[in-house]
Coordinates of C-alpha atoms in Angstrom, one line a residue:
X1 CA 21.0 15.4 57.8
X2 CA 18.8 16.1 60.8
X3 CA 17.0 19.4 60.6
X4 CA 18.9 20.3 57.3
X5 CA 17.2 17.6 55.2
X6 CA 15.6 20.3 53.0
X7 CA 19.0 22.1 52.4
X8 CA 21.4 21.3 49.5
X9 CA 24.1 23.7 50.8
X10 CA 27.6 22.5 50.9
X11 CA 27.9 23.2 54.6
X12 CA 24.9 21.0 55.2
X13 CA 26.2 18.1 53.3
X14 CA 24.5 18.9 50.0
X15 CA 26.2 19.0 46.6
X16 CA 25.5 20.2 43.0
X17 CA 26.4 18.7 39.6
X18 CA 26.5 21.3 36.9
X19 CA 25.2 20.4 33.4
X20 CA 25.0 23.0 30.7
X21 CA 24.0 25.5 33.4
X22 CA 24.5 28.6 31.3
X23 CA 22.3 27.5 28.3
X24 CA 19.1 29.1 29.8
X25 CA 17.3 25.7 29.3
X26 CA 15.9 24.4 32.5
X27 CA 15.6 20.7 33.5
X28 CA 12.1 19.4 32.6
X29 CA 12.3 15.9 34.0
X30 CA 14.5 13.1 35.5
X31 CA 14.0 9.3 35.4
X32 CA 16.0 6.3 36.6
X33 CA 16.5 3.7 33.9
X34 CA 18.9 0.9 32.9
X35 CA 20.5 0.7 29.5
X36 CA 23.5 -1.4 28.5
X37 CA 23.3 -3.1 31.9
X38 CA 24.2 0.2 33.5
X39 CA 21.9 2.1 35.9
X40 CA 21.6 5.8 35.2
X41 CA 19.6 8.9 36.1
X42 CA 18.4 10.3 32.8
X43 CA 18.1 14.0 32.8
X44 CA 16.0 16.0 30.3
X45 CA 15.9 19.6 29.3
X46 CA 13.7 20.9 26.6
X47 CA 16.5 20.7 24.0
X48 CA 19.0 18.4 25.6
X49 CA 19.1 14.8 27.0
X50 CA 21.8 13.4 29.2
X51 CA 22.5 10.6 31.8
X52 CA 24.0 11.0 35.2
X53 CA 26.2 8.2 36.6
X54 CA 28.5 7.9 39.5
X55 CA 32.2 7.4 38.9
X56 CA 35.5 7.4 40.8
X57 CA 35.6 11.2 41.0
X58 CA 32.0 11.5 42.2
X59 CA 29.8 11.6 39.1
X60 CA 28.9 13.6 36.0
X61 CA 26.1 14.0 33.4
X62 CA 27.0 12.7 30.0
X63 CA 25.3 14.2 26.9
X64 CA 23.2 11.8 24.8
X65 CA 21.6 14.3 22.5
X66 CA 22.2 18.1 22.4
X67 CA 19.3 18.9 20.2
X68 CA 16.3 16.9 21.6
X69 CA 14.7 16.7 25.0
X70 CA 11.4 16.4 26.9
X71 CA 8.8 19.2 27.4
X72 CA 6.9 17.4 30.2
X73 CA 8.2 15.3 33.1
X74 CA 4.8 13.5 33.2
X75 CA 5.4 12.2 29.7
X76 CA 8.6 10.3 30.6
X77 CA 8.1 6.6 31.0
X78 CA 9.9 3.3 30.6
X79 CA 8.5 1.1 27.7
X80 CA 10.3 -2.3 27.6
X81 CA 14.0 -1.6 26.7
X82 CA 13.6 2.1 26.0
X83 CA 12.7 5.3 27.7
X84 CA 9.9 7.4 26.0
X85 CA 9.0 11.0 26.3
X86 CA 7.2 13.9 24.6
X87 CA 9.4 16.5 23.0
X88 CA 8.9 19.5 20.7
X89 CA 8.9 17.1 17.7
X90 CA 6.5 14.5 19.2
X91 CA 7.3 11.2 20.9
X92 CA 11.0 10.5 21.3
X93 CA 12.8 7.5 22.7
X94 CA 16.2 6.7 24.3
X95 CA 17.4 3.3 23.5
X96 CA 20.5 1.2 22.7
X97 CA 21.8 1.4 19.1
X98 CA 21.0 -1.9 17.3
X99 CA 24.1 -4.2 17.3
X100 CA 26.0 -1.8 19.5
X101 CA 25.3 -2.7 23.1
X102 CA 27.1 0.2 24.7
X103 CA 25.9 3.0 22.4
X104 CA 22.8 5.0 23.4
X105 CA 20.7 6.9 20.8
X106 CA 17.6 9.0 20.7
X107 CA 14.9 8.6 18.0
X108 CA 11.6 10.2 17.0
X109 CA 8.8 7.6 17.0
X110 CA 5.7 9.6 16.1
X111 CA 6.6 10.6 12.5
X112 CA 3.6 8.6 11.1
X113 CA 1.3 10.4 13.6
X114 CA 2.6 13.9 12.7
X115 CA -0.9 15.4 12.0
X116 CA -1.9 14.7 15.6
X117 CA 1.5 15.8 17.0
X118 CA 1.1 19.2 15.2
X119 CA -2.4 19.7 16.7
X120 CA -1.1 19.9 20.3
X121 CA -1.8 23.3 22.0
X122 CA 1.7 24.7 22.5
X123 CA 0.8 26.8 25.5
X124 CA -0.4 23.6 27.2
X125 CA 2.4 21.3 26.1
X126 CA 3.8 21.0 29.6
X127 CA 0.7 19.0 30.6
X128 CA 1.4 16.1 28.2
X129 CA 1.3 12.8 30.2
X130 CA 2.7 9.4 29.4
X131 CA 2.4 5.8 30.6
X132 CA 3.2 2.2 29.4
X133 CA 0.7 -0.6 30.0
X134 CA 0.0 -3.9 28.3
X135 CA 2.3 -3.2 25.3
X136 CA 0.8 0.2 24.8
X137 CA 2.4 3.7 25.2
X138 CA -0.3 6.2 26.2
X139 CA 0.2 10.0 25.7
X140 CA -2.4 12.4 27.0
X141 CA -2.4 15.4 24.8
X142 CA -3.8 19.0 25.1
X143 CA -5.5 19.8 21.8
X144 CA -8.2 22.3 22.9
X145 CA -8.2 25.8 24.2
X146 CA -5.9 27.1 26.9
X147 CA -6.9 25.8 30.4
X148 CA -8.8 22.8 29.2
X149 CA -6.1 20.3 30.0
X150 CA -5.5 17.1 28.1
X151 CA -8.3 16.4 25.6
X152 CA -7.3 13.3 23.7
X153 CA -4.9 10.3 23.9
X154 CA -2.3 9.2 21.3
X155 CA -1.4 5.5 21.7
X156 CA 1.5 3.5 20.3
X157 CA 1.0 -0.3 20.0
X158 CA 4.4 -2.1 20.4
X159 CA 2.9 -5.4 19.1
X160 CA 1.6 -3.9 15.8
X161 CA 4.0 -0.9 15.6
X162 CA 1.2 1.5 14.8
X163 CA -0.4 4.7 16.2
X164 CA -4.1 5.4 17.0
X165 CA -6.0 8.2 18.6
X166 CA -8.3 7.4 21.5
X167 CA -10.6 10.4 21.6
X168 CA -12.8 9.3 24.6
X169 CA -9.9 9.8 27.0
X170 CA -8.7 13.0 28.7
X171 CA -5.8 11.7 30.9
X172 CA -4.1 14.3 32.9
X173 CA -2.1 11.7 34.8
X174 CA -1.8 7.9 34.7
X175 CA -1.2 5.2 37.4
X176 CA -1.0 1.4 37.4
X177 CA -2.3 -0.3 40.5
X178 CA -1.7 -3.9 41.5
X179 CA -4.6 -5.3 43.6
X180 CA -4.8 -8.2 46.0
X181 CA -5.2 -10.5 43.0
X182 CA -1.8 -9.5 41.7
X183 CA -3.3 -8.2 38.5
X184 CA -2.3 -4.7 37.3
X185 CA -5.0 -2.2 36.5
X186 CA -4.6 1.1 34.6
X187 CA -6.2 4.3 36.0
X188 CA -6.1 7.9 34.8
X189 CA -7.2 11.2 36.2
X190 CA -9.7 12.9 33.9
X191 CA -8.7 16.5 33.1
X192 CA -12.3 17.7 32.6
X193 CA -14.0 16.2 35.7
X194 CA -11.1 15.4 38.1
X195 CA -12.5 11.8 38.4
X196 CA -10.3 8.8 38.6
X197 CA -11.2 6.5 35.6
X198 CA -10.6 2.8 35.3
X199 CA -9.4 1.6 31.9
X200 CA -10.4 -1.5 30.0
X201 CA -13.6 -1.9 32.1
X202 CA -17.0 -2.1 30.3
X203 CA -17.8 -1.2 26.7
X204 CA -18.3 2.6 26.8
X205 CA -16.6 5.7 28.0
X206 CA -18.5 6.5 31.2
X207 CA -21.8 6.4 29.3
X208 CA -20.5 7.7 26.0
X209 CA -20.0 5.4 23.0
X210 CA -16.5 4.4 22.0
X211 CA -16.3 5.3 18.4
X212 CA -14.1 2.8 16.5
X213 CA -12.9 3.8 13.0
X214 CA -10.2 2.4 10.7
X215 CA -9.6 3.5 7.2
X216 CA -7.4 1.6 4.8
X217 CA -4.9 3.1 2.4
X218 CA -5.9 3.6 -1.2
X219 CA -5.3 0.2 -2.8
X220 CA -4.0 0.6 -6.3
X221 CA -1.8 -2.5 -6.8
X222 CA 1.3 -0.3 -7.1
X223 CA -0.1 1.1 -10.4
X224 CA -1.7 4.4 -9.5
X225 CA -1.5 5.4 -13.2
X226 CA -3.6 2.5 -14.6
X227 CA -7.2 1.4 -14.4
X228 CA -8.0 -1.9 -12.6
X229 CA -11.3 -3.8 -12.8
X230 CA -12.5 -4.1 -9.3
X231 CA -15.0 -6.9 -8.5
X232 CA -15.5 -7.3 -4.8
X233 CA -14.3 -6.3 -1.3
X234 CA -14.5 -9.2 1.2
X235 CA -14.6 -8.3 4.9
X236 CA -13.9 -11.0 7.5
X237 CA -15.0 -10.4 11.1
X238 CA -14.4 -12.5 14.1
X239 CA -17.1 -11.1 16.3
X240 CA -20.0 -8.7 15.9
X241 CA -22.5 -7.5 18.5
X242 CA -25.2 -5.0 17.9
X243 CA -26.0 -3.3 14.6
X244 CA -23.9 -0.2 14.6
X245 CA -21.0 -1.4 12.4
X246 CA -21.0 0.7 9.1
X247 CA -18.8 0.2 6.1
X248 CA -18.0 2.9 3.5
X249 CA -16.2 2.5 0.2
X250 CA -14.3 5.3 -1.5
X251 CA -13.6 5.0 -5.3
X252 CA -10.6 6.8 -6.8
X253 CA -10.4 8.9 -3.6
X254 CA -13.5 10.9 -4.7
X255 CA -16.7 9.0 -5.3
X256 CA -18.1 7.2 -2.3
X257 CA -20.6 4.3 -2.2
X258 CA -23.5 4.6 0.2
X259 CA -22.7 3.3 3.7
X260 CA -23.8 -0.3 4.5
X261 CA -24.7 -1.6 7.9
X262 CA -23.1 -4.9 9.0
X263 CA -24.7 -7.2 11.5
X264 CA -24.8 -10.9 12.3
X265 CA -28.2 -11.8 10.7
X266 CA -30.4 -14.8 11.3
X267 CA -33.5 -15.6 9.2
X268 CA -34.3 -13.8 5.9
X269 CA -35.3 -10.2 5.2
X270 CA -36.5 -8.2 2.3
X271 CA -38.5 -9.0 -0.8
X272 CA -39.5 -12.6 -1.4
X273 CA -39.3 -13.1 2.3
X274 CA -41.5 -10.5 3.9
X275 CA -45.1 -10.8 2.7
X276 CA -47.4 -7.9 2.0
X277 CA -50.2 -7.4 4.6
X278 CA -48.2 -9.5 7.0
X279 CA -45.1 -7.4 7.7
X280 CA -45.1 -3.7 8.5
X281 CA -42.5 -1.3 7.4
X282 CA -39.4 -1.4 9.7
X283 CA -40.4 -5.0 10.7
X284 CA -38.9 -8.1 9.3
X285 CA -39.1 -11.9 9.4
X286 CA -35.3 -11.9 10.1
X287 CA -33.4 -10.6 13.0
X288 CA -29.8 -10.0 13.9
X289 CA -27.9 -11.9 16.6
X290 CA -26.9 -9.9 19.6
X291 CA -23.7 -11.8 19.9
X292 CA -22.1 -13.8 17.1
X293 CA -18.5 -15.1 16.9
X294 CA -16.4 -17.2 14.5
X295 CA -15.8 -16.3 10.9
X296 CA -18.4 -13.8 9.8
X297 CA -17.9 -13.0 6.1
X298 CA -19.5 -10.1 4.2
X299 CA -18.7 -8.7 0.8
X300 CA -19.5 -5.6 -1.2
X301 CA -20.0 -5.9 -5.0
X302 CA -18.0 -3.4 -7.0
X303 CA -19.6 -4.4 -10.3
X304 CA -16.4 -4.7 -12.3
X305 CA -15.8 -1.0 -12.3
X306 CA -12.7 0.4 -13.9
X307 CA -11.0 2.4 -11.2
X308 CA -7.6 3.6 -10.3
X309 CA -7.9 2.8 -6.5
X310 CA -10.3 1.6 -3.8
X311 CA -10.4 2.5 -0.1
X312 CA -12.7 1.4 2.7
X313 CA -13.6 2.5 6.2
X314 CA -15.0 0.4 9.0
X315 CA -16.8 2.2 11.8
X316 CA -18.7 1.4 14.9
X317 CA -20.2 3.9 17.4
X318 CA -22.5 1.5 19.3
X319 CA -22.8 2.0 23.1
X320 CA -22.4 -1.7 24.0
X321 CA -21.1 -3.2 20.8
X322 CA -18.2 -5.6 20.2
X323 CA -16.3 -5.7 16.9
X324 CA -13.4 -7.8 15.8
X325 CA -11.8 -7.3 12.3
X326 CA -9.8 -10.2 11.1
X327 CA -9.1 -9.4 7.4
X328 CA -9.9 -7.6 4.2
X329 CA -9.6 -8.9 0.7
X330 CA -10.0 -7.0 -2.6
X331 CA -10.8 -9.0 -5.8
X332 CA -9.7 -7.2 -9.0
X333 CA -8.2 -7.9 -12.4
X334 CA -6.2 -5.9 -15.0
X335 CA -8.2 -3.5 -17.1
X336 CA -7.7 -2.8 -20.8
X337 CA -9.3 0.6 -20.4
X338 CA -6.9 3.3 -21.6
X339 CA -6.4 6.6 -19.9
X340 CA -8.9 9.2 -21.0
X341 CA -7.8 11.7 -23.7
X342 CA -8.5 14.5 -21.3
X343 CA -5.4 13.4 -19.3
X344 CA -3.2 13.9 -22.3
X345 CA -0.8 16.8 -22.3
X346 CA -1.2 19.2 -25.2
X347 CA 1.6 20.9 -27.0
X348 CA 1.7 24.6 -27.0
X349 CA 2.5 25.9 -30.5
X350 CA 3.1 29.5 -31.4
X351 CA 2.6 30.8 -34.9
X352 CA 4.3 34.0 -36.3

């Protein structure tokens, strides 16, 4: 106490708790959290996770995992009923074991985002930041050259249990601020400019377009070995603004149809509507609506092609566009087309 507030010496009232002190692995982060209705100070090394709790003899650190830990203290954050962090294998979590209220376990969450996890610049891995806001876990990641800081953001959605990469963000650190209106707002510090950026405000990234892109799996009706006769892909949108939404279709993972632009149209366009000598090229008697909502249905004709699989991509790179995707339907039927003879294995016969 007094003028010894910066001293942890025993003679000055300080104390130490040893925890795996001879391993050579230093503490990378600490975080208070409550699991199993017990408060604890969770302690992370790079390859070890433990929890400190007081007891009748003073206190001690109990091991939770002796092979996994955190590489960045800025990545450790509470997300609902679990504690998340960035480790050497990606995003990990500390949580209660299901159906066992007093057992705590660790788990790797980012297996399905392993490609992005492996792209992290190892020399900058200590800069990984993390934060939880509005059912989303954000992780600012360094994927560029040394010294460039965090260059992208990996996001886990607790509602849909899925991962996505937000490339317009370069968050070196996050913070949630609650204003006079009692509404929380998420901010982050930009690693490239040092500016404080406000999230979920406006429709672009500080003047740059937000490129939205989703790609489906290859739909093959669980029969990747058989042809199917594909008729149509039906897209259902809930809202479209602007004219920057583009659809692409990939057939059998190789052949791609030409991209098609989707917009909420009014009036008529094209032949039989635009008259010669009355309409110039690039002009039309029809227009598109700047803002349309409700069920907007579009479809692509697949012309009853015999294919093994079909895949589609929806992309929007408009500066001020809105896009809401509600559903996707693929219309197909069984095909009687046999596998080509070129796929047949040939016997190798030796003659003496």
